[in-house]
Short mmCIF file of C-alpha atoms in Angstrom, two decimals:
data_model
loop_
_atom_site.label_atom_id
_atom_site.label_comp_id
_atom_site.label_asym_id
_atom_site.label_seq_id
_atom_site.Cartn_x
_atom_site.Cartn_y
_atom_site.Cartn_z
CA MET E 1 66.90 73.08 97.54
CA ASP E 2 66.87 70.74 100.65
CA LEU E 3 68.22 72.86 103.55
CA THR E 4 70.28 70.01 104.50
CA LEU E 5 72.00 69.33 101.12
CA ILE E 6 72.72 73.02 100.78
CA VAL E 7 74.14 73.23 104.16
CA VAL E 8 76.32 70.40 103.12
CA VAL E 9 77.27 72.16 100.08
CA VAL E 10 78.16 75.25 101.83
CA ILE E 11 80.35 73.24 104.50
CA VAL E 12 82.27 71.53 101.55
CA THR E 13 82.54 74.81 99.62
CA ALA E 14 83.84 76.62 102.78
CA LEU E 15 86.46 73.94 103.11
CA LEU E 16 87.54 74.33 99.40
CA PHE E 17 87.93 78.00 100.33
CA ASP E 18 90.16 77.04 103.24
CA PHE E 19 92.25 74.87 101.16
CA THR E 20 92.81 77.71 98.59
CA ASN E 21 93.57 80.10 101.47
CA GLY E 22 96.04 77.76 102.52
CA PHE E 23 98.02 77.49 99.64
CA HIS E 24 97.66 80.95 98.78
CA ASP E 25 99.01 82.04 102.01
CA THR E 26 102.06 79.56 102.32
CA ALA E 27 104.19 82.31 101.23
CA ASN E 28 103.33 84.56 104.13
CA ALA E 29 105.06 82.16 106.37
CA MET E 30 107.85 80.63 104.41
CA ALA E 31 108.64 82.57 101.33
CA THR E 32 111.67 84.57 102.95
CA SER E 33 112.86 81.25 104.70
CA ILE E 34 112.86 79.43 101.21
CA ALA E 35 114.45 82.60 99.33
CA THR E 36 117.35 82.79 101.93
CA GLY E 37 117.84 78.96 101.96
CA ALA E 38 116.93 78.79 105.64
CA LEU E 39 114.69 76.00 104.85
CA ARG E 40 114.24 73.67 101.84
CA PRO E 41 111.10 74.21 99.91
CA LYS E 42 109.32 70.94 100.83
CA THR E 43 110.50 71.06 104.46
CA ALA E 44 109.10 74.54 104.64
CA VAL E 45 105.71 73.64 103.58
CA ILE E 46 105.44 70.37 105.77
CA ILE E 47 106.36 72.56 108.72
CA ALA E 48 103.87 75.31 107.61
CA GLY E 49 101.11 72.90 107.14
CA ALA E 50 101.70 71.04 110.60
CA LEU E 51 101.81 74.31 112.50
CA ASN E 52 98.43 76.03 110.81
CA LEU E 53 96.79 72.70 111.80
CA VAL E 54 98.00 73.35 115.46
CA GLY E 55 97.30 77.17 115.20
CA ALA E 56 93.56 76.44 114.10
CA PHE E 57 92.81 75.04 117.59
CA LEU E 58 94.48 77.76 119.66
CA SER E 59 91.78 80.68 119.51
CA VAL E 60 88.39 81.28 118.23
CA GLU E 61 88.09 85.11 118.70
CA VAL E 62 88.34 85.75 114.87
CA ALA E 63 85.58 83.13 114.19
CA ARG E 64 83.29 84.92 116.22
CA THR E 65 83.93 88.14 114.58
CA ILE E 66 82.92 86.70 111.33
CA SER E 67 80.04 84.42 112.45
CA SER E 68 78.41 87.23 114.52
CA GLY E 69 79.65 90.51 113.08
CA LEU E 70 79.73 91.28 109.41
CA VAL E 71 76.40 90.61 108.03
CA ASP E 72 72.97 90.13 109.74
CA ASP E 73 72.69 86.18 110.21
CA THR E 74 68.94 86.47 110.45
CA ARG E 75 68.35 87.86 106.79
CA ILE E 76 70.69 85.54 104.86
CA THR E 77 70.34 81.95 104.07
CA PRO E 78 72.96 79.36 103.31
CA VAL E 79 72.76 79.88 99.62
CA VAL E 80 74.00 83.45 100.00
CA ILE E 81 77.17 82.28 101.80
CA PHE E 82 77.46 79.67 99.27
CA ALA E 83 77.70 82.49 96.54
CA GLY E 84 79.97 84.64 98.70
CA LEU E 85 82.42 81.52 99.01
CA VAL E 86 82.38 81.20 95.22
CA GLY E 87 83.32 84.84 94.65
CA ALA E 88 86.33 84.35 97.39
CA ILE E 89 87.46 81.13 95.76
CA LEU E 90 87.49 82.40 92.13
CA TRP E 91 89.45 85.49 93.12
CA ASN E 92 91.96 83.40 95.09
CA LEU E 93 92.60 81.23 92.25
CA LEU E 94 93.08 84.20 89.75
CA THR E 95 95.33 86.04 92.00
CA TRP E 96 97.34 82.67 92.53
CA LEU E 97 97.80 82.25 88.96
CA LEU E 98 99.13 85.77 88.58
CA GLY E 99 101.38 85.09 91.54
CA LEU E 100 99.75 88.21 93.33
CA PRO E 101 99.68 87.88 97.37
CA SER E 102 96.27 89.40 97.55
CA SER E 103 94.15 88.73 100.71
CA SER E 104 92.24 85.87 101.18
CA SER E 105 90.40 87.50 104.11
CA HIS E 106 89.24 90.19 101.84
CA ALA E 107 88.10 87.96 99.06
CA LEU E 108 86.21 86.19 101.69
CA PHE E 109 84.43 89.32 103.11
CA GLY E 110 84.16 90.84 99.82
CA GLY E 111 82.28 87.76 98.41
CA LEU E 112 80.09 87.56 101.55
CA ILE E 113 79.15 91.13 101.22
CA GLY E 114 78.48 91.24 97.50
CA ALA E 115 76.21 88.35 97.84
CA THR E 116 74.57 89.64 100.92
CA LEU E 117 73.81 93.00 99.50
CA VAL E 118 72.04 91.18 96.67
CA ALA E 119 70.00 88.81 98.49
CA ALA E 120 68.96 91.00 101.34
CA GLY E 121 69.81 94.71 100.68
CA THR E 122 72.09 97.02 102.31
CA GLY E 123 70.55 96.79 105.70
CA ALA E 124 71.71 93.23 106.03
CA VAL E 125 75.39 94.16 106.03
CA HIS E 126 76.87 95.65 109.23
CA PHE E 127 78.83 98.40 107.57
CA GLY E 128 80.29 99.55 110.95
CA ALA E 129 81.83 96.26 111.67
CA VAL E 130 83.00 95.95 108.27
CA VAL E 131 85.02 99.21 108.72
CA THR E 132 86.13 98.71 112.27
CA LYS E 133 86.86 95.21 112.05
CA VAL E 134 88.04 94.76 108.56
CA LEU E 135 88.93 97.87 106.69
CA LEU E 136 90.71 99.76 109.45
CA PRO E 137 92.97 96.82 110.32
CA ALA E 138 93.61 96.28 106.64
CA VAL E 139 94.73 99.79 106.24
CA ILE E 140 96.86 99.64 109.51
CA SER E 141 98.26 96.27 109.82
CA PRO E 142 100.53 96.19 106.80
CA VAL E 143 102.02 99.66 107.56
CA LEU E 144 102.48 98.53 111.22
CA ALA E 145 104.17 95.43 109.93
CA GLY E 146 106.33 97.20 107.82
CA VAL E 147 107.28 99.92 110.16
CA VAL E 148 108.20 97.12 112.74
CA ALA E 149 110.08 95.16 110.18
CA LEU E 150 112.06 98.25 109.06
CA LEU E 151 113.19 99.16 112.49
CA ALA E 152 114.02 95.58 113.26
CA THR E 153 115.91 95.13 110.16
CA TYR E 154 117.86 98.43 110.59
CA LEU E 155 118.64 97.51 114.04
CA ALA E 156 119.73 94.06 113.38
CA TYR E 157 122.32 95.43 110.56
CA ARG E 158 123.45 98.08 113.13
CA VAL E 159 123.83 96.01 116.08
CA THR E 160 125.61 93.08 114.06
CA ALA E 161 127.98 95.33 111.78
CA THR E 162 131.04 94.26 113.57
CA ALA E 163 130.06 90.67 114.48
CA ASP E 164 131.55 87.68 112.76
CA ASP E 165 129.66 87.26 109.61
CA GLY E 166 129.53 83.34 109.74
CA THR E 167 127.95 83.52 113.28
CA VAL E 168 125.41 86.26 112.13
CA ARG E 169 124.45 84.38 109.01
CA LYS E 170 124.20 80.93 110.75
CA GLY E 171 122.42 82.64 113.75
CA PHE E 172 119.67 84.55 111.80
CA LYS E 173 119.28 81.42 109.51
CA ALA E 174 118.53 79.28 112.70
CA GLY E 175 116.11 82.34 113.98
CA GLN E 176 114.32 82.06 110.71
CA ILE E 177 113.37 78.59 111.08
CA VAL E 178 111.99 79.79 114.56
CA SER E 179 110.23 82.85 113.25
CA ALA E 180 108.81 81.41 109.96
CA SER E 181 107.43 78.52 112.18
CA MET E 182 105.75 81.43 114.53
CA VAL E 183 104.08 82.97 111.40
CA ALA E 184 102.55 79.87 110.33
CA LEU E 185 101.28 79.04 113.75
CA ALA E 186 99.93 82.71 113.86
CA HIS E 187 98.34 82.12 110.32
CA GLY E 188 96.60 79.03 111.71
CA THR E 189 95.08 81.05 114.72
CA ASN E 190 94.11 83.93 112.32
CA ASP E 191 93.07 82.38 108.79
CA ALA E 192 91.72 79.09 109.71
CA GLN E 193 89.34 80.80 112.05
CA LYS E 194 87.82 82.64 108.90
CA THR E 195 86.33 79.26 107.64
CA MET E 196 85.42 78.07 110.98
CA GLY E 197 83.33 81.61 111.36
CA ILE E 198 81.72 80.93 107.74
CA ILE E 199 80.62 77.36 108.78
CA THR E 200 79.23 78.40 112.16
CA LEU E 201 77.27 81.25 110.23
CA THR E 202 75.96 78.82 107.81
CA LEU E 203 75.03 76.37 110.82
CA ILE E 204 73.41 79.48 112.53
CA THR E 205 71.48 80.63 109.51
CA ALA E 206 70.12 76.93 108.91
CA GLY E 207 69.10 76.78 112.55
CA VAL E 208 71.42 74.23 113.57
CA LEU E 209 73.20 76.46 116.02
CA ALA E 210 71.79 79.33 118.29
CA PRO E 211 72.88 82.92 117.36
CA ASP E 212 76.14 83.81 118.65
CA SER E 213 77.37 80.18 119.07
CA GLY E 214 80.92 79.41 118.77
CA PRO E 215 82.51 77.01 116.35
CA PRO E 216 81.84 73.21 117.19
CA PHE E 217 84.97 71.00 117.64
CA TRP E 218 84.36 69.18 114.36
CA VAL E 219 84.22 72.66 112.59
CA ILE E 220 87.47 73.54 114.14
CA ALA E 221 89.01 70.43 113.32
CA SER E 222 87.81 70.27 109.73
CA ALA E 223 88.84 73.90 108.75
CA GLY E 224 92.42 73.14 110.40
CA LEU E 225 92.94 70.01 108.30
CA ALA E 226 91.80 71.95 105.25
CA ILE E 227 93.98 74.87 105.61
CA ALA E 228 96.96 72.68 106.60
CA LEU E 229 96.67 70.61 103.45
CA GLY E 230 96.25 73.57 101.34
CA THR E 231 99.36 74.96 102.90
CA TYR E 232 101.34 71.83 102.39
CA MET E 233 100.40 71.87 98.60
CA GLY E 234 102.51 75.47 98.57
CA GLY E 235 101.43 78.09 96.52
CA TRP E 236 104.79 78.34 94.75
CA ARG E 237 103.65 81.29 92.37
CA ILE E 238 103.32 83.61 95.27
CA ILE E 239 106.15 82.17 97.31
CA ARG E 240 108.33 83.13 94.38
CA THR E 241 106.76 86.98 94.20
CA LEU E 242 107.40 87.18 98.02
CA GLY E 243 110.61 85.61 98.40
CA LYS E 244 112.26 86.86 95.21
CA ARG E 245 110.69 89.40 93.48
CA VAL E 246 109.96 92.08 96.17
CA SER E 247 113.53 92.41 97.31
CA ASP E 248 116.68 90.35 97.62
CA ILE E 249 116.20 89.19 100.87
CA GLU E 250 119.09 88.21 103.26
CA THR E 251 118.53 86.13 106.47
CA PRO E 252 118.50 89.31 109.03
CA GLN E 253 115.96 90.73 106.67
CA GLY E 254 114.00 87.53 106.70
CA PHE E 255 114.09 87.08 110.52
CA ALA E 256 112.89 90.53 111.09
CA ALA E 257 109.98 90.38 108.49
CA GLU E 258 108.67 87.17 110.12
CA THR E 259 109.15 88.25 113.50
CA ALA E 260 107.04 91.50 112.68
CA SER E 261 104.41 89.48 111.05
CA THR E 262 104.10 87.27 113.97
CA ALA E 263 103.87 90.08 116.37
CA VAL E 264 101.21 91.89 114.39
CA ILE E 265 99.13 88.62 113.66
CA LEU E 266 99.12 87.38 117.16
CA ALA E 267 98.32 90.62 118.88
CA SER E 268 95.64 90.99 116.53
CA SER E 269 94.08 87.60 116.62
CA HIS E 270 94.13 87.97 120.42
CA LEU E 271 91.90 90.92 120.20
CA GLY E 272 89.61 89.63 117.53
CA PHE E 273 90.69 91.73 114.60
CA ALA E 274 90.43 89.58 111.48
CA LEU E 275 93.07 91.21 109.60
CA SER E 276 94.82 89.72 106.43
CA THR E 277 97.81 87.81 107.11
CA THR E 278 98.79 88.54 103.61
CA GLN E 279 99.01 92.05 103.81
CA VAL E 280 100.77 91.90 107.11
CA ALA E 281 103.50 89.51 105.74
CA THR E 282 103.91 91.43 102.62
CA GLY E 283 104.24 94.85 104.28
CA ALA E 284 106.95 93.25 106.60
CA ILE E 285 108.80 92.09 103.77
CA PHE E 286 108.76 95.47 102.08
CA GLY E 287 109.70 96.89 105.46
CA ALA E 288 112.55 94.53 105.81
CA GLY E 289 113.66 95.22 102.18
CA ALA E 290 113.73 99.10 103.09
CA GLY E 291 115.40 98.66 106.43
CA ARG E 292 118.54 97.45 104.63
CA ARG E 293 118.37 100.12 101.90
CA LEU E 294 115.40 101.55 100.21
CA SER E 295 116.65 100.93 96.63
CA THR E 296 116.69 97.21 97.15
CA VAL E 297 113.01 97.27 97.08
CA ARG E 298 111.45 96.96 93.87
CA TRP E 299 108.61 99.50 94.34
CA GLY E 300 107.03 98.54 90.81
CA VAL E 301 106.03 95.11 92.49
CA ALA E 302 104.70 97.01 95.35
CA GLY E 303 102.47 99.18 93.27
CA GLN E 304 101.18 96.04 91.55
CA MET E 305 100.33 94.39 94.95
CA ALA E 306 98.67 97.80 96.31
CA LEU E 307 96.51 97.77 93.49
CA THR E 308 95.50 94.29 93.94
CA TRP E 309 94.72 94.92 97.52
CA LEU E 310 92.64 97.78 96.61
CA VAL E 311 90.30 95.63 94.11
CA THR E 312 90.26 92.25 95.80
CA LEU E 313 87.06 93.22 98.06
CA PRO E 314 85.15 94.74 95.58
CA ALA E 315 86.14 92.31 92.72
CA ALA E 316 85.23 89.50 95.03
CA ALA E 317 82.04 91.28 96.06
CA VAL E 318 81.00 91.45 92.46
CA VAL E 319 81.59 87.91 91.72
CA GLY E 320 79.55 87.03 94.99
CA ALA E 321 76.83 89.42 94.06
CA ALA E 322 76.41 87.77 90.59
CA ALA E 323 76.63 84.18 92.02
CA ALA E 324 74.15 85.25 94.58
CA TRP E 325 71.75 86.76 91.78
CA ALA E 326 71.74 83.47 89.87
CA ALA E 327 71.46 81.17 92.79
CA SER E 328 68.44 83.27 93.85
CA THR E 329 66.50 82.09 90.84
CA GLY E 330 66.20 78.71 92.56
CA THR E 331 67.89 75.22 92.52
CA ALA E 332 68.79 75.42 88.99
CA GLY E 333 70.57 78.63 89.52
CA THR E 334 72.58 77.17 92.31
CA VAL E 335 73.47 74.29 90.19
CA ILE E 336 74.55 76.50 87.37
CA VAL E 337 76.77 78.82 89.67
CA ALA E 338 78.43 75.57 91.02
CA VAL E 339 79.20 74.39 87.59
CA VAL E 340 80.28 77.72 86.17
CA ALA E 341 82.61 78.10 89.20
CA VAL E 342 84.23 74.67 88.71
CA ALA E 343 84.51 75.29 84.93
CA VAL E 344 86.54 78.42 85.78
CA ALA E 345 88.71 76.76 88.38
CA VAL E 346 89.70 74.12 86.04
CA GLY E 347 90.30 76.69 83.38
CA ILE E 348 92.64 78.51 85.78
CA TYR E 349 94.53 75.49 86.69
CA ALA E 350 94.98 74.38 83.16
CA ALA E 351 96.40 77.83 82.60
CA SER E 352 98.91 77.68 85.41
CA ARG E 353 100.39 74.22 83.77
CA ARG E 354 101.69 76.32 80.90
CA ARG E 355 104.34 77.97 83.17
CA PRO E 356 104.48 75.67 86.12
CA VAL E 357 106.15 77.00 89.34
CA THR E 358 107.16 74.25 91.81
CA ALA E 359 109.47 73.59 94.71
CA GLU E 360 112.19 72.86 92.18
CA ASN E 361 112.15 76.31 90.43
CA VAL E 362 110.59 78.49 93.09
CA ASN E 363 113.81 80.48 93.55
CA ASP E 364 114.55 80.90 89.81
CA VAL E 365 113.63 84.31 88.95
CA PRO E 366 113.43 85.77 85.32
CA ALA E 367 116.77 87.78 84.54
CA ALA E 368 114.69 90.50 83.24
CA THR E 369 114.40 91.88 86.89
CA PRO E 370 117.90 92.00 88.33
CA ALA E 371 118.23 93.34 91.93
CA PRO E 372 119.93 96.36 92.65
CA ALA E 373 123.39 96.09 94.15
CA GLU E 374 123.82 95.06 97.74
CA GLN E 375 124.65 98.01 99.93
CA PRO E 376 124.85 97.26 103.47
CA ILE E 377 124.04 99.95 106.02
CA PRO E 378 127.40 101.34 107.52
CA ALA E 379 128.22 100.79 111.11
CA MET J 1 80.15 102.76 114.36
CA THR J 2 82.47 102.50 117.35
CA ILE J 3 86.28 102.26 116.74
CA ALA J 4 87.87 100.08 119.23
CA TRP J 5 90.91 102.75 119.61
CA GLY J 6 92.08 101.06 122.58
CA SER J 7 92.49 97.68 121.29
CA LEU J 8 94.15 98.80 118.38
CA GLY J 9 96.55 100.86 120.28
CA ILE J 10 97.41 97.95 122.32
CA VAL J 11 98.04 95.93 118.99
CA VAL J 12 100.09 98.67 117.58
CA LEU J 13 102.28 99.01 120.84
CA ALA J 14 102.60 95.39 121.44
CA SER J 15 103.52 94.41 117.80
CA LEU J 16 106.24 97.52 117.97
CA ALA J 17 107.85 96.36 121.37
CA PHE J 18 107.67 92.60 120.82
CA GLY J 19 108.85 92.53 117.14
CA VAL J 20 111.61 95.07 117.62
CA ALA J 21 112.74 93.75 120.97
CA VAL J 22 113.08 90.12 119.65
CA VAL J 23 115.16 90.97 116.55
CA ALA J 24 117.48 93.26 118.68
CA LEU J 25 117.69 90.69 121.38
CA VAL J 26 118.82 87.97 118.77
CA ALA J 27 121.14 90.47 117.24
CA PHE J 28 123.02 91.24 120.61
CA ALA J 29 122.97 87.44 121.18
CA LEU J 30 124.90 86.96 117.87
CA VAL J 31 127.23 89.69 118.74
CA GLY J 32 127.90 88.08 122.03
CA LEU J 33 128.60 84.67 120.39
CA SER J 34 130.80 86.34 117.78
CA ALA J 35 133.17 86.99 120.70
CA ARG J 36 133.85 83.32 120.78
CA GLN J 37 134.37 82.97 117.15
CA ALA J 38 136.69 86.14 117.22
CA THR J 39 139.09 84.31 119.66
CA THR J 40 139.21 81.23 117.69
CA ASN J 41 140.05 83.38 114.46
CA GLY J 42 142.69 85.30 116.18
CA ALA J 43 140.90 88.57 115.66
CA ARG J 44 140.21 91.04 118.42
CA ALA J 45 136.75 91.09 119.85
CA ALA J 46 134.79 93.77 121.92
CA LEU J 47 133.79 90.99 124.57
CA SER J 48 135.60 88.46 126.12
CA PRO J 49 134.25 84.86 125.21
CA ALA J 50 132.89 84.36 128.77
CA VAL J 51 131.13 87.68 128.66
CA GLY J 52 129.81 87.16 125.14
CA THR J 53 128.58 83.92 125.95
CA ALA J 54 126.67 85.14 129.08
CA VAL J 55 125.34 88.20 127.05
CA ALA J 56 123.95 85.61 124.47
CA VAL J 57 122.47 83.18 126.90
CA VAL J 58 120.64 86.32 128.57
CA CYS J 59 119.18 87.72 125.32
CA LEU J 60 118.12 84.20 124.10
CA ALA J 61 116.52 83.58 127.52
CA ALA J 62 114.59 86.95 127.05
CA VAL J 63 113.36 85.86 123.44
CA ALA J 64 112.35 82.53 124.72
CA ALA J 65 110.50 84.19 127.59
CA ILE J 66 108.67 86.72 124.89
CA VAL J 67 107.73 84.01 122.45
CA GLY J 68 106.47 81.68 125.52
CA TYR J 69 104.45 84.98 126.83
CA GLY J 70 102.84 85.44 123.12
CA LEU J 71 101.88 81.78 123.14
CA TRP J 72 100.38 81.49 126.47
CA ILE J 73 98.21 84.81 125.76
CA ILE J 74 96.85 83.00 122.69
CA VAL J 75 96.16 79.89 124.39
CA SER J 76 94.67 81.29 127.51
#
């Protein structure tokens, strides 16, 4: 296949991944604000989309990590990156259908690693960088966000125990608007950069950019727009899971969870750790739930999520590897991969229409999973 | 394989310090603002309305400074 054509195909596919990343991760910033009523659903996704766009322009540290760190860019081709993106997109769509907040980042890394292993062998994957820049933060960041949110929630309830209820509720509700906006901004600084990194890697492997180059402006702008548009579309299924199925979130908890997420994501982005914002936000919501009372957290849901987190990287790697194997047979193989991917994506979308979750019914949870009785922490 | 423990340590400490501090400061600010409400309701507050307002202003200014510092670090 003509190199220019495949580069264009990869860039378009990367922007499609960015779009799925956006709607998959709207919940990270806005789930608790929507659940507590601090923001109307539609208002929430407009704010989140706009701030993701702004965030995309604030930093390129994570983009550099991806474009020059995880795989040997001298041993892979744009076709390999295309195959990796196919694995990531399909995993994102499947987990969205199931309402599971899996990591878009790990889907991306998994797809890329699987495709690279098949196309160029184990020597082309920088496993050291995978461990230090991806796996280690993946283990530490949700736990850290959970601990910060737990401590913050505990303090918030203790400190305001004797304060006026109305003032506290209104104050934390206003605070949630700010903290949710900060998470959306932080998400833009971290996740939009992953697509920037992938497109930059493609341009490097095609010889358009020199090795170790940063992303050009048009790459930053297009990645920012794609993730903003995806965020605006709202992944309502995952918003429902994080906002309503983990725990019954109150405004102090929502504020604490979002503040914890922001602190962890911004600190990590600044130092170039490509962490999963989904895992951070989810860890923070569990921490905030436990900070009020351990029994208010639905630990069964936590188990489902933990399982999804464990299989995300290998599952996307398997799909990416299969796509790379098929694409390696030539142009016909690449076209078949694209056609199959589109067919599966359309099938998943059609399946989602059977029980649609929208801005109107996002806060309606089935009666089968009643919330435990609310027990505030005594002063 | 080199693990950047120093950078990870900074992330852990900064997240703990800033995350917990912001929420605690907002909570104290709300306690301060509650003093004004308690006066309106005729209830007895731990702080006078003036002191409560001053506490709230100081706490919210500190929160604004922390958030501004975080943004400045990212942009710079």
